[in-house]
Coordinates of C-alpha atoms and ligand atoms in Angstrom, one line a residue:
X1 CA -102.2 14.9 19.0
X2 CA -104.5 17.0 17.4
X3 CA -106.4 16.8 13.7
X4 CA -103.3 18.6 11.5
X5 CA -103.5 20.3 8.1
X6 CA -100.9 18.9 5.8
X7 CA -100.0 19.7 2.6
X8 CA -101.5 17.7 -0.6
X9 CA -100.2 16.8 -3.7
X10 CA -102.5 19.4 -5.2
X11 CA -100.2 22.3 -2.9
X12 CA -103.7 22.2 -1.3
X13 CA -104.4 21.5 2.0
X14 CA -106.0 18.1 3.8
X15 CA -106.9 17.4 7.3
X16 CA -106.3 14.6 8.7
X17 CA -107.7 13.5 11.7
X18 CA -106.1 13.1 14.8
X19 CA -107.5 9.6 15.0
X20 CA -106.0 8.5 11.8
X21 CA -102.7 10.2 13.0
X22 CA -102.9 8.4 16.4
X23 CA -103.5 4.8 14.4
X24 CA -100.6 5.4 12.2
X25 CA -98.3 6.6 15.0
X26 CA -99.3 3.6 16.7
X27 CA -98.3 1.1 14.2
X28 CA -94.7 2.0 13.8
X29 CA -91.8 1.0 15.1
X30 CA -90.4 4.3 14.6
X31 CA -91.3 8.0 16.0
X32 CA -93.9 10.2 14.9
X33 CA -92.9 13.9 14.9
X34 CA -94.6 16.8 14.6
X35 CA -93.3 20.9 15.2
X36 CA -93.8 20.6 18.9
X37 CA -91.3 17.7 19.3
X38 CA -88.1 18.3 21.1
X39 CA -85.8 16.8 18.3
X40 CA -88.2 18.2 15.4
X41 CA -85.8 21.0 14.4
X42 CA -82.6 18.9 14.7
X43 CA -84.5 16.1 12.6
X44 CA -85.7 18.5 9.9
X45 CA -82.4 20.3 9.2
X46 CA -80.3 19.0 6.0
X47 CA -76.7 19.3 5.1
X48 CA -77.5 22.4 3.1
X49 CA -78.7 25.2 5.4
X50 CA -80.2 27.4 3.0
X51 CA -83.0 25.1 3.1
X52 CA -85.6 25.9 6.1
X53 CA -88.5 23.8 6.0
X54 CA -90.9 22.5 8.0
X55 CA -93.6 19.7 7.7
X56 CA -96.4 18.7 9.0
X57 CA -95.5 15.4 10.4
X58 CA -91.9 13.7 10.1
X59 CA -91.9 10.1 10.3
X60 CA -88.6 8.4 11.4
X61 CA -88.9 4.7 9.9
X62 CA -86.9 1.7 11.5
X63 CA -87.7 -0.7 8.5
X64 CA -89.4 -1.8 5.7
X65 CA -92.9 -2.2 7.4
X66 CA -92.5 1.2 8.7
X67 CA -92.0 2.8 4.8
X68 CA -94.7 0.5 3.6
X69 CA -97.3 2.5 6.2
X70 CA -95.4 5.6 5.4
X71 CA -96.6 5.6 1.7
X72 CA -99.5 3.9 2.2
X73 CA -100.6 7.0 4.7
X74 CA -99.4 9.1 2.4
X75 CA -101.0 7.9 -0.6
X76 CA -104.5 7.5 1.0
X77 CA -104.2 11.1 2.1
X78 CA -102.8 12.4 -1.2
X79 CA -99.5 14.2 0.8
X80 CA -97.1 16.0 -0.3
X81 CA -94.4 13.7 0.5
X82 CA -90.2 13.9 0.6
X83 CA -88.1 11.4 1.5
X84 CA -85.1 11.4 3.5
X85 CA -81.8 9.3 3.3
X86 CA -78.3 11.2 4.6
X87 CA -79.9 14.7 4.3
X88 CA -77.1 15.8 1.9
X89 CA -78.8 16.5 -1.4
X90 CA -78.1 20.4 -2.3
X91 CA -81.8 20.9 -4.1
X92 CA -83.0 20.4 -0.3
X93 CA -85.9 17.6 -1.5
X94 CA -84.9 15.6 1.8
X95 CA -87.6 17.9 3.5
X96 CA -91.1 19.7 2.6
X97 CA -92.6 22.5 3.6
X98 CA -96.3 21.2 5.2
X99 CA -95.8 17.8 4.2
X100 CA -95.0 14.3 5.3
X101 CA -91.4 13.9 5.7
X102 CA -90.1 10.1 5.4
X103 CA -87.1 10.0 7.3
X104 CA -84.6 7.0 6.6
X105 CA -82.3 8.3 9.1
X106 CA -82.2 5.6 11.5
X107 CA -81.7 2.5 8.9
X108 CA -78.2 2.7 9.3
X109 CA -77.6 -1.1 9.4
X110 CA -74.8 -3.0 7.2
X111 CA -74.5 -6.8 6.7
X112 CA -71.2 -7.8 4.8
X113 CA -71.0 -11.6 3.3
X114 CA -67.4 -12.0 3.3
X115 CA -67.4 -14.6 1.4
X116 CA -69.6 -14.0 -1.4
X117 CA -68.4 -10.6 -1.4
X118 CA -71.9 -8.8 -0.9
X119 CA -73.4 -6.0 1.3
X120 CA -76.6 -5.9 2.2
X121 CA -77.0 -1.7 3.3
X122 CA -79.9 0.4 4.4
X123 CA -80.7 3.8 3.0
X124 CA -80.1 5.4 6.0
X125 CA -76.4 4.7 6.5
X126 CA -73.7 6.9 5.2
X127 CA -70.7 6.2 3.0
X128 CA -68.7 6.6 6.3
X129 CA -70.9 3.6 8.0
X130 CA -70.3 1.6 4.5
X131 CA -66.7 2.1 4.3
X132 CA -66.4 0.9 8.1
X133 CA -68.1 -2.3 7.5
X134 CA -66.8 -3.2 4.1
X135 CA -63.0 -1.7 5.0
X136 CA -62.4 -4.2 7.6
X137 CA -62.3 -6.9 5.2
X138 CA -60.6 -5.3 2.6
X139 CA -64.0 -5.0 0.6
X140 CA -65.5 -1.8 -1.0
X141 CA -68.3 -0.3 -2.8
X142 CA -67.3 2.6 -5.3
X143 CA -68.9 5.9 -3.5
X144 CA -68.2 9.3 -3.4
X145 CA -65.7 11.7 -1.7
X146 CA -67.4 13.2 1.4
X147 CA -67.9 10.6 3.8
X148 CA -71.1 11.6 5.6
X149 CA -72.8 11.4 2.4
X150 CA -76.2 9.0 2.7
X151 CA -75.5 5.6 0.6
X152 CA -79.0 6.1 -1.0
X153 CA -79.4 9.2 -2.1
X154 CA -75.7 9.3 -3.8
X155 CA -76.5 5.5 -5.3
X156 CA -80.1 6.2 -6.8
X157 CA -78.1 9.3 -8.9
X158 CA -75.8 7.4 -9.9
X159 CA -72.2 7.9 -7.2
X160 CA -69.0 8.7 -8.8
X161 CA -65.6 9.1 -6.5
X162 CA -62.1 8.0 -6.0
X163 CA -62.6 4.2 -7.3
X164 CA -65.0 4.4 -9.7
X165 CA -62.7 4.4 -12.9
X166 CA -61.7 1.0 -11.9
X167 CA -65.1 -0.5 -10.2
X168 CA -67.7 1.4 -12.0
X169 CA -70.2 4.2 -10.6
X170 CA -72.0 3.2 -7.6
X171 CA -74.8 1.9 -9.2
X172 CA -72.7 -0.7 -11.6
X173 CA -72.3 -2.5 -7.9
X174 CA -75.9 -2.4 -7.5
X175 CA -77.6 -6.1 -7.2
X176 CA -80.8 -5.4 -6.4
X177 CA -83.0 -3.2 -4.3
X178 CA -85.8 -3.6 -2.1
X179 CA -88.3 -1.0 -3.0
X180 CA -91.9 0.3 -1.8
X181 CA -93.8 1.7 -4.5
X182 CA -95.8 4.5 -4.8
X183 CA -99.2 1.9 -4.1
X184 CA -97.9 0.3 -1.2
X185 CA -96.4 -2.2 -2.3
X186 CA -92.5 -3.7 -1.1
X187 CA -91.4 -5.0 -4.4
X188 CA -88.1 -6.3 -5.6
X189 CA -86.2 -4.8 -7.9
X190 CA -83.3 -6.4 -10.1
X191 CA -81.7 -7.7 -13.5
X192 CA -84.6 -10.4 -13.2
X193 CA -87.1 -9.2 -11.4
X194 CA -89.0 -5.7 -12.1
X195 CA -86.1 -5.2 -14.7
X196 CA -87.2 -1.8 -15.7
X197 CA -87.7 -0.6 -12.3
X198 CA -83.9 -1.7 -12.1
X199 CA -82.8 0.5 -14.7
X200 CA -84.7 3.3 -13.6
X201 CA -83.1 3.2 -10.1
X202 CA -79.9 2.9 -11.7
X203 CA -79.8 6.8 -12.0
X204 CA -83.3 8.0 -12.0
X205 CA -83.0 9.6 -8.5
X206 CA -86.1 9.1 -6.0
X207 CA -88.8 9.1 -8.5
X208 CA -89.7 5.5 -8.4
X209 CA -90.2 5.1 -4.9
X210 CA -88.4 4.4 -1.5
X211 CA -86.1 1.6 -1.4
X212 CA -85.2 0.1 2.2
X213 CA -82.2 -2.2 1.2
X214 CA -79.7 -1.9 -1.1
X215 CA -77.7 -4.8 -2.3
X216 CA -74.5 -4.6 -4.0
X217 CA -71.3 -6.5 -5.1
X218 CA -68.1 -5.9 -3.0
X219 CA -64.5 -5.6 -4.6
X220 CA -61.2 -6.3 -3.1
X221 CA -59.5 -3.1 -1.9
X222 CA -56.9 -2.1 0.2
X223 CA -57.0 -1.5 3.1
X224 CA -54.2 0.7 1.9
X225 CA -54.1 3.0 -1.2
X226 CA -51.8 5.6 -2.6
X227 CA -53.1 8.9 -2.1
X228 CA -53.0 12.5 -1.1
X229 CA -52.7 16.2 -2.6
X230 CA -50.3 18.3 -4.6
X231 CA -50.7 21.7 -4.4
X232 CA -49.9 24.0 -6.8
X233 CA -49.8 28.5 -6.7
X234 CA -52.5 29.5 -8.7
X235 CA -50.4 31.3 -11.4
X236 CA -49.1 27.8 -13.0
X237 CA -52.6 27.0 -13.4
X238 CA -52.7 27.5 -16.6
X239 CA -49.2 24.6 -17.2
X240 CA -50.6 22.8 -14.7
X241 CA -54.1 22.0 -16.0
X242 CA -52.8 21.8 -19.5
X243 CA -50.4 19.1 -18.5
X244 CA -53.0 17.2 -16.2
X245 CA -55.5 17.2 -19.0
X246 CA -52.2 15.4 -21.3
X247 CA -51.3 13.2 -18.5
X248 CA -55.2 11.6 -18.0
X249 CA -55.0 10.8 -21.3
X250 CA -52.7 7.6 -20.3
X251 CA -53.9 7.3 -16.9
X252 CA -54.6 3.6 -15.5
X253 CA -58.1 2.7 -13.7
X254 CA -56.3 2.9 -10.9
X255 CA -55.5 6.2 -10.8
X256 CA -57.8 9.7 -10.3
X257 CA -56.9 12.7 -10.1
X258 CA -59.2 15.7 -9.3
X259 CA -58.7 19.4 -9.4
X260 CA -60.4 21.6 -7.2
X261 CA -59.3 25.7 -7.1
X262 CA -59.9 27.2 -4.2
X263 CA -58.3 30.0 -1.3
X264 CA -56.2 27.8 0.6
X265 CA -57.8 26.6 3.6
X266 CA -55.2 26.8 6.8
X267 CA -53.9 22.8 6.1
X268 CA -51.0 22.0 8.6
X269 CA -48.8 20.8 5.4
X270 CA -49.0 24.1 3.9
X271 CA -46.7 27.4 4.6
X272 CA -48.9 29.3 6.5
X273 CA -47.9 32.5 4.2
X274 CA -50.0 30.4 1.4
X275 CA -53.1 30.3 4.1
X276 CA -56.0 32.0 2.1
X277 CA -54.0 32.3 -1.2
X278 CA -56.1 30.9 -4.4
X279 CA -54.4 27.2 -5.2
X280 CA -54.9 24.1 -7.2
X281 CA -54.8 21.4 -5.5
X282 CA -54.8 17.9 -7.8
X283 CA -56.1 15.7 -5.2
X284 CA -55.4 11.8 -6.4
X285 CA -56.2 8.1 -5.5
X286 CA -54.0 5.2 -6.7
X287 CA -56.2 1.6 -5.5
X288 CA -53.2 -0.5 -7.8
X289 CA -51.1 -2.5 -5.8
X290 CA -48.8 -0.2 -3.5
X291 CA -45.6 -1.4 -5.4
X292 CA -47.0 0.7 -9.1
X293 CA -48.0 3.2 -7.1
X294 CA -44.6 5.6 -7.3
X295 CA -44.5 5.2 -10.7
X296 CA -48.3 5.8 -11.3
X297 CA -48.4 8.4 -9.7
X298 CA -45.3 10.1 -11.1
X299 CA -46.0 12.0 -14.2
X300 CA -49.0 13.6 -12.5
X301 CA -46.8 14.6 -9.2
X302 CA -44.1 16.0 -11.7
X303 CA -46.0 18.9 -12.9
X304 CA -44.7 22.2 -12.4
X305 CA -43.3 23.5 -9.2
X306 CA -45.8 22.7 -5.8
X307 CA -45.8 24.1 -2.9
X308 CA -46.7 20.9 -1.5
X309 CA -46.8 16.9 -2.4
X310 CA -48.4 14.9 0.8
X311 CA -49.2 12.2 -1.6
X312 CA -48.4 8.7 -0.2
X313 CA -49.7 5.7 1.6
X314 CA -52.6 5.5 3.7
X315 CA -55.7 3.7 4.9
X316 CA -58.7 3.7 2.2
X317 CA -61.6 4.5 4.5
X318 CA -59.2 7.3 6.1
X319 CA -58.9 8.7 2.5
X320 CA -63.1 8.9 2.2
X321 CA -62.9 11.4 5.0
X322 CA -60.3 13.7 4.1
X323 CA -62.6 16.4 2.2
X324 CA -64.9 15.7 5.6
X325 CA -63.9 19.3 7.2
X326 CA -64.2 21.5 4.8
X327 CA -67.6 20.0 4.0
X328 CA -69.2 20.4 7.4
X329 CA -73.2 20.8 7.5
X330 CA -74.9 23.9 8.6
X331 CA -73.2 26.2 6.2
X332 CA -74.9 27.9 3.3
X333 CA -74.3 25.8 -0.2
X334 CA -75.3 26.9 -4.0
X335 CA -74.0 24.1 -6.8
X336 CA -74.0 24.0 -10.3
X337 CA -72.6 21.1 -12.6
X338 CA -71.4 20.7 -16.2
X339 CA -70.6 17.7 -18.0
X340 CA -67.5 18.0 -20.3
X341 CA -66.1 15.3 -22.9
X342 CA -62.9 17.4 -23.0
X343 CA -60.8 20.0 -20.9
X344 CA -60.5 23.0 -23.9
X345 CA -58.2 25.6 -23.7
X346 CA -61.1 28.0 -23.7
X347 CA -62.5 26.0 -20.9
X348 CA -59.8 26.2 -18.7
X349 CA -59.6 29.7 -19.6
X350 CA -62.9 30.4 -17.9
X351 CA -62.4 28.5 -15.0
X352 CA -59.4 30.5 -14.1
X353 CA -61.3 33.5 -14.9
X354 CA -63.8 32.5 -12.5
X355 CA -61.6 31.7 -9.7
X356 CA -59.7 35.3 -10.1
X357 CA -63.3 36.6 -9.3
X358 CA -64.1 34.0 -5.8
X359 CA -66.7 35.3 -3.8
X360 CA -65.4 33.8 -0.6
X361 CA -63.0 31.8 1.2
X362 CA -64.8 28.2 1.3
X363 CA -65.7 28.8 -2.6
X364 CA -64.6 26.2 -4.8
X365 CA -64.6 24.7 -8.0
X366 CA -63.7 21.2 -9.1
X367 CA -63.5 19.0 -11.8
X368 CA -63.7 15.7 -11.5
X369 CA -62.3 12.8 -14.0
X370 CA -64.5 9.9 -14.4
X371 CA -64.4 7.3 -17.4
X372 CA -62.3 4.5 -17.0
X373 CA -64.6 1.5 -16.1
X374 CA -67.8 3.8 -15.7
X375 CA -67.1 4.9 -19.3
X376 CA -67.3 1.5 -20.7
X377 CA -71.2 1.0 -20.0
X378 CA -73.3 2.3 -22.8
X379 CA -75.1 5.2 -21.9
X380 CA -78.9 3.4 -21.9
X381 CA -78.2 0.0 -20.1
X382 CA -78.6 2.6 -16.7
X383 CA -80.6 5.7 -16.2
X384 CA -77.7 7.5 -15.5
X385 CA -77.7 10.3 -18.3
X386 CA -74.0 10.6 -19.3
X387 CA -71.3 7.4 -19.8
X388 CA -68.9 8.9 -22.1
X389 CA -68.3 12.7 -20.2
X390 CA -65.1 12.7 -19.2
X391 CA -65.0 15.2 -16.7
X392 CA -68.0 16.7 -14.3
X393 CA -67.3 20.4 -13.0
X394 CA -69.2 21.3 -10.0
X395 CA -68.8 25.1 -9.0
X396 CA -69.4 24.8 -5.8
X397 CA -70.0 28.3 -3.8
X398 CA -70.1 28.2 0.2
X399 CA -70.7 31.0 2.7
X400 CA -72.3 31.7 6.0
X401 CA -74.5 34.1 5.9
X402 CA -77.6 35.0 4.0
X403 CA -75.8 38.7 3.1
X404 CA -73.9 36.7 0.9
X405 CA -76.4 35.2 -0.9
X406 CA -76.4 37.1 -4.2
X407 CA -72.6 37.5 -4.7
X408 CA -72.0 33.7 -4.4
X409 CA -75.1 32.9 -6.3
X410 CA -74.6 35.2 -8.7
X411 CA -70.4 33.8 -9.3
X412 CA -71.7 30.0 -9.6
X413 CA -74.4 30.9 -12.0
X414 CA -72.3 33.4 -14.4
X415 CA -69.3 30.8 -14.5
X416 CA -72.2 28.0 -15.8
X417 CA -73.4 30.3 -18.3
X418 CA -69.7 30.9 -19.6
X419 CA -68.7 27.1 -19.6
X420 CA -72.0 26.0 -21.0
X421 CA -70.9 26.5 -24.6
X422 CA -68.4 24.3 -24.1
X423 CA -70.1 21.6 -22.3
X424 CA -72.1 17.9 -23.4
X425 CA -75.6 19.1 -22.1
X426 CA -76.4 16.2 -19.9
X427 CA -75.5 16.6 -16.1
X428 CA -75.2 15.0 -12.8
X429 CA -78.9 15.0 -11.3
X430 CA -77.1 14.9 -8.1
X431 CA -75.2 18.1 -8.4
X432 CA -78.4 20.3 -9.2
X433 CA -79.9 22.8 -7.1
X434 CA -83.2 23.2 -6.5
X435 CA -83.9 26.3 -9.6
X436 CA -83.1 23.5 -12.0
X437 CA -86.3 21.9 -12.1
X438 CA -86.4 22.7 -15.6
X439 CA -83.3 20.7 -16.9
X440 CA -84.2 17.5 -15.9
X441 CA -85.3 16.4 -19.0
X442 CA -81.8 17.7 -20.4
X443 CA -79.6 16.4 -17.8
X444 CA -81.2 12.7 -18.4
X445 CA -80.8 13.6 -22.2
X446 CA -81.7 10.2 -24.0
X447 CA -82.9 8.5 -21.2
X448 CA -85.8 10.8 -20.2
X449 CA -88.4 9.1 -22.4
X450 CA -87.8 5.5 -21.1
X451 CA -88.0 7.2 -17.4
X452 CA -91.0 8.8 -18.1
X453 CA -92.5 5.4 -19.5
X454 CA -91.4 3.5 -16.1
X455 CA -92.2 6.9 -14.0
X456 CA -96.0 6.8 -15.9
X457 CA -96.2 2.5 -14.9
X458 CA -94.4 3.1 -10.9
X459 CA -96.1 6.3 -9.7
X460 CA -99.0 7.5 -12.4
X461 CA -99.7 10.4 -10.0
X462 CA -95.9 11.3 -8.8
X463 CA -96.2 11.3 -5.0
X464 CA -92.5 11.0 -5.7
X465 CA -92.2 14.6 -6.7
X466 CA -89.7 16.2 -4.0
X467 CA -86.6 14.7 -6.4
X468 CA -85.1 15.9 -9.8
X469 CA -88.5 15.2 -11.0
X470 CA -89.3 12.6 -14.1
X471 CA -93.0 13.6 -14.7
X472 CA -95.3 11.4 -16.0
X473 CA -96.7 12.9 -18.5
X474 CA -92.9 12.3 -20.4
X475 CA -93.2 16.5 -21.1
X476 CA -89.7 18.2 -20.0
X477 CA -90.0 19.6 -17.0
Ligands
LIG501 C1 -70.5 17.6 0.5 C2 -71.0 16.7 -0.6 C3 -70.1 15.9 -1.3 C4 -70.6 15.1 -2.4 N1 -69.8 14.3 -3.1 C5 -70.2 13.5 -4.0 C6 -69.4 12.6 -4.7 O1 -68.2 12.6 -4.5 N2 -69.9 11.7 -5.6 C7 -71.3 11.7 -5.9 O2 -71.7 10.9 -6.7 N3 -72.1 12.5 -5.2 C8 -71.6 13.4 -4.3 N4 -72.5 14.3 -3.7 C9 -73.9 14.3 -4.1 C10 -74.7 13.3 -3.4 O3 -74.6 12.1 -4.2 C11 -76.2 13.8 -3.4 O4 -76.2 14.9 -2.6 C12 -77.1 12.7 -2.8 O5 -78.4 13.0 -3.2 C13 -77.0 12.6 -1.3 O6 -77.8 11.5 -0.9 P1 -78.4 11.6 0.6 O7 -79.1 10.3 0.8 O8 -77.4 12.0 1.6 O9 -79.4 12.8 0.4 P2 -80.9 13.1 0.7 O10 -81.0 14.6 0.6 O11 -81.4 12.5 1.9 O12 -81.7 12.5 -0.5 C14 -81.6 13.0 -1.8 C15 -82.8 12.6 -2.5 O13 -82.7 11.2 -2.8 C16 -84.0 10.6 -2.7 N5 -83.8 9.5 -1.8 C17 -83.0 9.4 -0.7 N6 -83.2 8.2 -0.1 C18 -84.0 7.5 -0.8 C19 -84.5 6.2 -0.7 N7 -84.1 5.3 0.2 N8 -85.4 5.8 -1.7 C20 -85.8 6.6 -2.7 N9 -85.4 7.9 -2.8 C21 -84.5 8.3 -1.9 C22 -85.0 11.6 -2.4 O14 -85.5 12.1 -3.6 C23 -84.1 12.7 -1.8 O15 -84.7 14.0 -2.0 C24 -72.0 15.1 -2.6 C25 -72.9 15.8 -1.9 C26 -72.4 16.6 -0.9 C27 -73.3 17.5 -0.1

């Protein structure tokens, strides 16, 4: 290896010396990459592939020694660092331009204690590799919906999906951590130990530093839950979202319902004349026993007239995967998320408008419904910025080539503009893109200040800056 010019923390540049590369290389367990390494490419690219970047050096860690060097080279050469876990963040901070890249990839590993119902997961496995491990013992952890999701990027946000109104966010399973702070240090992180590094975890993204285990608290599940899709024409919208909003209002924990408008994709359930036609699909999860499930499930599968109902029993794990295809990496990806406390007439009236306008086929817009047992944690015991929003809309626009760029931009960002009347102001730090830099102190609403304290105490000089950033300094962003 040669000396190389990296990035700094300054967007300067530093060279380091390809002694003090060699030394470092030679201390890990894990690879040292750099651009002329065969898997370089494949190693740099993230879910969302209108991010192209390209550090300096990517390091591949195999454990916790590995980080500690990791950030302890990093720090003593003032890097511009970004750290990744799945690779599925849409703001793209999983990778830098010029940088060091700290790549969690291959901590995949999972240890289940059956007995005292805990997992013991590292931040490089996926929801997938969680769900495998915890499913076969009829044990979960509340995650998301996409199952190649990374565990630790999703759980440092905060992680919302199909369970979470009876379990909690993802974080509410959350133990403890094993963290390596911004000095060097591996610390522990906890309700008793480093409390307030606990509850900025709890939400405050990557800005604390890089944690290489996560512990969390396992709930009996299935194997087998009640769910599926109902799929509705797109003219009843209207009835139908009016009626869904009135039939959450009585909803069990048990039960979640999502609705996501979209062209239809070519699903084998569906009449292949409705292939392509704008729908709305409720997609639904019922994790009560299977023998309240028909009942449950009934008022929400009575709605109007659908064109199809393949809701019914099947594995939990299985369930995790089913958005899988239509959420494929390697396609271009533009998000953006509102909270809302309520679904408003007006509300749904510009969501429909907005999906008589679709830019493209894989465009889609969804609203998820959270509360339940997520909703019954005050809003400061975590960092995670909103408790009582009922429901999070994510318009989600999806294409293929860079041509399209400024017509599917251009819909997600004119349909936030319209809902954001109508909206609480706080937001999912996971759902923002990368031109959002300047909400963060919004979207964490009352808990920025406390974040900004710990952020000040963890990492005074932010080497943790590739995330939904909580500066220091406690000005918004
Ligand atoms: C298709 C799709 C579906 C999704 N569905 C859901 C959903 O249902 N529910 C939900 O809650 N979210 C969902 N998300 C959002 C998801 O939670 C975020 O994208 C999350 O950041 C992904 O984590 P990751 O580890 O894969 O990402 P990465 O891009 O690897 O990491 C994201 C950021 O997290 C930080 N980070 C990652 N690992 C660590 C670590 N070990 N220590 C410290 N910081 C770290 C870094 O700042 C990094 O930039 C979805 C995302 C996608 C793309």
């Amino acid at each position: 290896m040669n000396d190389i010019s990296l990035m700094n923390l300054q967007a300067g540049n530093t060279t380091v010396s390809a002694a003090a590369i060699e030394a470092f290389a030679g201390q890990q367990r894990g690879s040292l990459l750099d651009a002329g390494d065969a898997s370089y490419d494949e190693v740099r690219a993230i879910w969302n592939s209108m991010i192209d970047r390209k550090p300096a050096l990517i390091v591949q860690c195999a454990g916790a020694a590995d980080v500690v060097r990791a950030v302890r080279f990093a720090r003593d050469n003032r890097l511009l660092v970004a750290v990744r876990g799945g690779g599925h963040n849409i703001a793209g901070n999983a990778v830098c331009d010029g940088g060091l890249m700290i790549d969690l990839s291959p901590m995949k590993s999972v240890r289940v204690d059956v007995a005292a119902k805990r997992a013991w997961v590292e931040p490089g496995a996926t929801l997938a590799d969680v769900d495998s491990e915890t499913q076969s013992f009829g044990l979960a952890v509340p995650t998301g919906i996409n199952s190649t999701t990374g565990i630790a990027g999703l759980t440092l946000g905060g992680g919302f999906g199909w369970i979470t109104r009876k379990f909690g966010l993802t974080i509410d399973s959350l133990v403890c951590a094993d963290v390596v702070t911004a000095d060097g240090n591996l610390v522990r992180a906890s309700e008793t130990e480093n409390s307030d590094l606990f509850w900025a975890l709890r939400g405050g993204g990557g800005n604390f530093g890089i944690v290489t285990a996560f512990e969390f608290k396992l709930h009996d599940l299935g194997p087998q839950v009640t769910a599926g899709l109902v799929v509705h024409p797109f003219k009843d919208a209207q009835t139908v979202l009016e009626q869904y909003r009135q039939a959450l209002e009585t909803a069990p924990d048990e039960l979640t319902c999502w609705a996501v408008m979209r062209a239809a994709p070519p699903l084998p359930f569906l009449p292949e004349e409705w292939h392509g036609k704008e729908v709305l699909v409720l997609a639904m999860c019922y994790c009560g026993d299977a023998a309240s499930a028909e009942t449950a499930t009934a008022r929400l599968r009575s709605i109007g007239k659908p064109i199809a109902d393949v809701v019914g029993p099947c594995p939990f794990a299985g369930w995790q995967q089913a958005f899988d295809p239509l959420l494929t990496p390697g396609a271009r990806n533009y998000w953006k998320s509102h909270d809302f406390m309520e679904l408003s007439d007006t509300t749904i009236g510009i969501l429909l408008d907005a999906v008589r306008r679709l830019p493209g086929p894989e465009c889609e817009i969804f609203i998820a419904h959270v509360g339940g047992a997520a909703g019954r944690i005050a809003t400061g015991a975590t960092a995670f910025p909103q408790r009582n929003a009922h429901f999070i809309m994510n318009v989600h626009a999806r294409w293929r080539e860079p041509a399209g760029d400024e017509a599917c931009i251009g819909w997600a960002r004119r349909l936030f503009e319209a809902a954001k009347p109508y909206s609480v102001g706080t937001a999912y730090i996971n759902f923002m893109p990368e031109d959002e830099g300047d909400r963060v102190a919004a979207a964490y609403g009352s808990n920025y200040q406390r974040l900004c304290e710990i952020k000040r105490r963890y990492d005074p000089h932010n080497l943790f800056r590739m995330n939904q950033n909580v500066l220091p300094r406690g000005e918004a962003g």
